[in-house]
């Protein structure tokens, strides 16, 4: 159940230990050097300049999607001011609203993925899931029939209009990126979007308050995103990590960059050529962190399967097809750990 506890309250209480529900088992705890947000890797996710010549963009996208399942884009056309303004108003919701005002927007306690202010990725933690050190605000933004700005924060006054503008910009960028990803695989530009159909888009602002025990907790547990493509912006604090070749690597915030995360349905549609990105967020003891993720998913009724143009006798389907709504239900009942939900669809192609 989504109780009234938000981690921001725990953080503000100035506790020196965290309640036991937030303590990760030893194998999931961040290694101590990964808490040092300046000290980690020299291997950063690739940055791709979308204003470069098309052939080089396609080659870079292909490399990034095969190797990382993640890349930054720059010169992407989304106004910097809009990104900055949205970060500012989202932060203001968490920092400047009194808690009783914030709780007026609380997520529905018993339904998964309901819109609003919450703290838990899963409805219940009966399956032993450790709680994340994160509060969030989830907005349902597309299709327009789901968009109801009156359920979003009413303050600062520009909050709702900015969120709507940002939603439209992200949709356009996601369409552009799916077209480039398709072309980078040598298939027609519309191929991936044809399988996905109309976008179901959610925007989630995640707020990670300072945590007294970054060595024992996670801001957000290891997972891959469920839908097709996620576009993420963050502030300059840092804390997002991607799993690459068995190692957790910090994603250095790139000012004005947008991080693209390949999500599960894209791995299926590309028949495994492009990999979903396993990622998580660590906490830190000193500074609150904000990220804003925009998820683009198929409708629940859409059947997802490898794109016909990527399947042949030499390259048989590697995933069984799945109705997206069924995939979602199993994700919410099994939990997000790693990419195990996707792995259940893997076919044995060795025969
Ligand atoms: O806070 C972050 O950087 C990651 C957020 C994320 O992975 C998610 O909301 O799915
Ligand atoms: Fe994610």
PDB file of N, CA and C and ligand atoms in Angstrom, residues 121 134 136 204-208 219-221 223-226 230 232-234 238-241 251 259 261 279-282 289-295 331, ligand 1:
ATOM      1  N   UNK A 121       7.569   1.981  -6.411  1.00  0.00           N
ATOM      2  CA  UNK A 121       7.420   1.548  -7.797  1.00  0.00           C
ATOM      3  C   UNK A 121       6.365   0.442  -7.882  1.00  0.00           C
ATOM      4  N   UNK A 134      13.351   7.149  -2.809  1.00  0.00           N
ATOM      5  CA  UNK A 134      12.917   8.039  -3.883  1.00  0.00           C
ATOM      6  C   UNK A 134      11.466   8.429  -3.686  1.00  0.00           C
ATOM      7  N   UNK A 136       8.397  10.509  -6.078  1.00  0.00           N
ATOM      8  CA  UNK A 136       8.249  10.889  -7.486  1.00  0.00           C
ATOM      9  C   UNK A 136       6.900  11.543  -7.726  1.00  0.00           C
ATOM     10  N   UNK A 204       7.844  11.068 -15.472  1.00  0.00           N
ATOM     11  CA  UNK A 204       8.046  10.864 -14.033  1.00  0.00           C
ATOM     12  C   UNK A 204       9.211  11.708 -13.546  1.00  0.00           C
ATOM     13  N   UNK A 205       8.897  12.645 -12.644  1.00  0.00           N
ATOM     14  CA  UNK A 205       9.961  13.415 -11.986  1.00  0.00           C
ATOM     15  C   UNK A 205      10.331  12.666 -10.714  1.00  0.00           C
ATOM     16  N   UNK A 206      11.592  12.257 -10.606  1.00  0.00           N
ATOM     17  CA  UNK A 206      12.051  11.523  -9.422  1.00  0.00           C
ATOM     18  C   UNK A 206      12.893  12.445  -8.554  1.00  0.00           C
ATOM     19  N   UNK A 207      12.616  12.398  -7.264  1.00  0.00           N
ATOM     20  CA  UNK A 207      13.322  13.256  -6.307  1.00  0.00           C
ATOM     21  C   UNK A 207      13.989  12.350  -5.282  1.00  0.00           C
ATOM     22  N   UNK A 208      15.297  12.443  -5.190  1.00  0.00           N
ATOM     23  CA  UNK A 208      16.065  11.592  -4.272  1.00  0.00           C
ATOM     24  C   UNK A 208      16.642  12.497  -3.187  1.00  0.00           C
ATOM     25  N   UNK A 219      18.551   4.579  -4.611  1.00  0.00           N
ATOM     26  CA  UNK A 219      17.500   5.540  -4.919  1.00  0.00           C
ATOM     27  C   UNK A 219      16.423   4.845  -5.747  1.00  0.00           C
ATOM     28  N   UNK A 220      16.870   4.017  -6.651  1.00  0.00           N
ATOM     29  CA  UNK A 220      15.950   3.248  -7.493  1.00  0.00           C
ATOM     30  C   UNK A 220      16.646   1.940  -7.838  1.00  0.00           C
ATOM     31  N   UNK A 221      15.944   0.842  -7.559  1.00  0.00           N
ATOM     32  CA  UNK A 221      16.579  -0.468  -7.741  1.00  0.00           C
ATOM     33  C   UNK A 221      16.847  -0.766  -9.218  1.00  0.00           C
ATOM     34  N   UNK A 223      16.741  -2.052 -12.790  1.00  0.00           N
ATOM     35  CA  UNK A 223      15.602  -2.410 -13.647  1.00  0.00           C
ATOM     36  C   UNK A 223      15.926  -2.012 -15.081  1.00  0.00           C
ATOM     37  N   UNK A 224      15.124  -2.531 -16.003  1.00  0.00           N
ATOM     38  CA  UNK A 224      15.123  -1.946 -17.346  1.00  0.00           C
ATOM     39  C   UNK A 224      13.742  -1.353 -17.526  1.00  0.00           C
ATOM     40  N   UNK A 225      13.630  -0.325 -18.359  1.00  0.00           N
ATOM     41  CA  UNK A 225      12.317   0.291 -18.533  1.00  0.00           C
ATOM     42  C   UNK A 225      11.445  -0.622 -19.395  1.00  0.00           C
ATOM     43  N   UNK A 226      10.145  -0.586 -19.116  1.00  0.00           N
ATOM     44  CA  UNK A 226       9.242  -1.594 -19.672  1.00  0.00           C
ATOM     45  C   UNK A 226       8.843  -1.303 -21.119  1.00  0.00           C
ATOM     46  N   UNK A 230      12.907   5.566 -23.519  1.00  0.00           N
ATOM     47  CA  UNK A 230      12.827   6.532 -22.415  1.00  0.00           C
ATOM     48  C   UNK A 230      13.797   7.667 -22.701  1.00  0.00           C
ATOM     49  N   UNK A 232      15.568  10.873 -20.789  1.00  0.00           N
ATOM     50  CA  UNK A 232      15.776  11.281 -19.398  1.00  0.00           C
ATOM     51  C   UNK A 232      16.674  12.510 -19.303  1.00  0.00           C
ATOM     52  N   UNK A 233      16.224  13.466 -18.492  1.00  0.00           N
ATOM     53  CA  UNK A 233      17.121  14.580 -18.154  1.00  0.00           C
ATOM     54  C   UNK A 233      17.340  14.547 -16.641  1.00  0.00           C
ATOM     55  N   UNK A 234      18.467  15.056 -16.225  1.00  0.00           N
ATOM     56  CA  UNK A 234      18.764  15.061 -14.792  1.00  0.00           C
ATOM     57  C   UNK A 234      19.427  16.390 -14.443  1.00  0.00           C
ATOM     58  N   UNK A 238      24.125  13.894 -10.173  1.00  0.00           N
ATOM     59  CA  UNK A 238      24.623  12.564 -10.569  1.00  0.00           C
ATOM     60  C   UNK A 238      24.140  11.475  -9.632  1.00  0.00           C
ATOM     61  N   UNK A 239      24.048  10.257 -10.162  1.00  0.00           N
ATOM     62  CA  UNK A 239      23.585   9.133  -9.352  1.00  0.00           C
ATOM     63  C   UNK A 239      22.992   8.026 -10.212  1.00  0.00           C
ATOM     64  N   UNK A 240      22.732   8.324 -11.491  1.00  0.00           N
ATOM     65  CA  UNK A 240      22.229   7.273 -12.383  1.00  0.00           C
ATOM     66  C   UNK A 240      23.400   6.397 -12.822  1.00  0.00           C
ATOM     67  N   UNK A 241      23.181   5.096 -12.759  1.00  0.00           N
ATOM     68  CA  UNK A 241      24.205   4.154 -13.213  1.00  0.00           C
ATOM     69  C   UNK A 241      23.616   3.202 -14.233  1.00  0.00           C
ATOM     70  N   UNK A 251      26.478   7.522 -15.011  1.00  0.00           N
ATOM     71  CA  UNK A 251      26.218   8.365 -16.190  1.00  0.00           C
ATOM     72  C   UNK A 251      26.466   9.816 -15.784  1.00  0.00           C
ATOM     73  N   UNK A 259      19.351  11.922 -22.194  1.00  0.00           N
ATOM     74  CA  UNK A 259      19.789  10.526 -22.209  1.00  0.00           C
ATOM     75  C   UNK A 259      18.682   9.663 -22.823  1.00  0.00           C
ATOM     76  N   UNK A 261      17.317   5.924 -23.348  1.00  0.00           N
ATOM     77  CA  UNK A 261      17.449   4.556 -22.824  1.00  0.00           C
ATOM     78  C   UNK A 261      16.608   3.625 -23.691  1.00  0.00           C
ATOM     79  N   UNK A 279      19.511  -0.297 -15.515  1.00  0.00           N
ATOM     80  CA  UNK A 279      20.029   0.889 -14.825  1.00  0.00           C
ATOM     81  C   UNK A 279      19.456   0.983 -13.417  1.00  0.00           C
ATOM     82  N   UNK A 280      20.035   1.859 -12.619  1.00  0.00           N
ATOM     83  CA  UNK A 280      19.567   2.078 -11.247  1.00  0.00           C
ATOM     84  C   UNK A 280      20.045   3.464 -10.814  1.00  0.00           C
ATOM     85  N   UNK A 281      19.551   3.926  -9.674  1.00  0.00           N
ATOM     86  CA  UNK A 281      20.037   5.206  -9.148  1.00  0.00           C
ATOM     87  C   UNK A 281      20.585   4.986  -7.740  1.00  0.00           C
ATOM     88  N   UNK A 282      21.757   5.540  -7.480  1.00  0.00           N
ATOM     89  CA  UNK A 282      22.316   5.483  -6.120  1.00  0.00           C
ATOM     90  C   UNK A 282      21.972   6.784  -5.394  1.00  0.00           C
ATOM     91  N   UNK A 289      18.705  15.020  -5.378  1.00  0.00           N
ATOM     92  CA  UNK A 289      18.890  14.904  -6.833  1.00  0.00           C
ATOM     93  C   UNK A 289      17.526  14.815  -7.516  1.00  0.00           C
ATOM     94  N   UNK A 290      17.439  15.418  -8.710  1.00  0.00           N
ATOM     95  CA  UNK A 290      16.201  15.358  -9.496  1.00  0.00           C
ATOM     96  C   UNK A 290      16.491  14.778 -10.878  1.00  0.00           C
ATOM     97  N   UNK A 291      15.619  13.879 -11.318  1.00  0.00           N
ATOM     98  CA  UNK A 291      15.677  13.448 -12.723  1.00  0.00           C
ATOM     99  C   UNK A 291      14.253  13.479 -13.265  1.00  0.00           C
ATOM    100  N   UNK A 292      14.137  13.619 -14.573  1.00  0.00           N
ATOM    101  CA  UNK A 292      12.806  13.591 -15.209  1.00  0.00           C
ATOM    102  C   UNK A 292      12.875  12.607 -16.370  1.00  0.00           C
ATOM    103  N   UNK A 293      12.141  11.503 -16.236  1.00  0.00           N
ATOM    104  CA  UNK A 293      12.140  10.462 -17.268  1.00  0.00           C
ATOM    105  C   UNK A 293      10.833  10.534 -18.038  1.00  0.00           C
ATOM    106  N   UNK A 294      10.916  10.471 -19.362  1.00  0.00           N
ATOM    107  CA  UNK A 294       9.713  10.445 -20.194  1.00  0.00           C
ATOM    108  C   UNK A 294       9.665   9.095 -20.907  1.00  0.00           C
ATOM    109  N   UNK A 295       8.649   8.327 -20.556  1.00  0.00           N
ATOM    110  CA  UNK A 295       8.514   6.952 -21.057  1.00  0.00           C
ATOM    111  C   UNK A 295       7.557   6.931 -22.250  1.00  0.00           C
ATOM    112  N   UNK A 331       5.175  -7.777 -15.148  1.00  0.00           N
ATOM    113  CA  UNK A 331       6.214  -6.904 -14.571  1.00  0.00           C
ATOM    114  C   UNK A 331       5.786  -6.459 -13.169  1.00  0.00           C
TER     115      UNK A 331
HETATM  116  O1  LIG B   1      16.656   8.891 -11.637  1.00  0.00           O
HETATM  117  C1  LIG B   1      17.138   8.377 -12.620  1.00  0.00           C
HETATM  118  O2  LIG B   1      18.112   8.855 -13.182  1.00  0.00           O
HETATM  119  C2  LIG B   1      16.526   7.107 -13.178  1.00  0.00           C
HETATM  120  C3  LIG B   1      15.020   7.102 -13.231  1.00  0.00           C
HETATM  121  C4  LIG B   1      14.516   5.835 -13.841  1.00  0.00           C
HETATM  122  O3  LIG B   1      15.259   4.963 -14.196  1.00  0.00           O
HETATM  123  C5  LIG B   1      13.077   5.579 -13.984  1.00  0.00           C
HETATM  124  O4  LIG B   1      12.262   6.413 -13.530  1.00  0.00           O
HETATM  125  O5  LIG B   1      12.722   4.534 -14.578  1.00  0.00           O
END
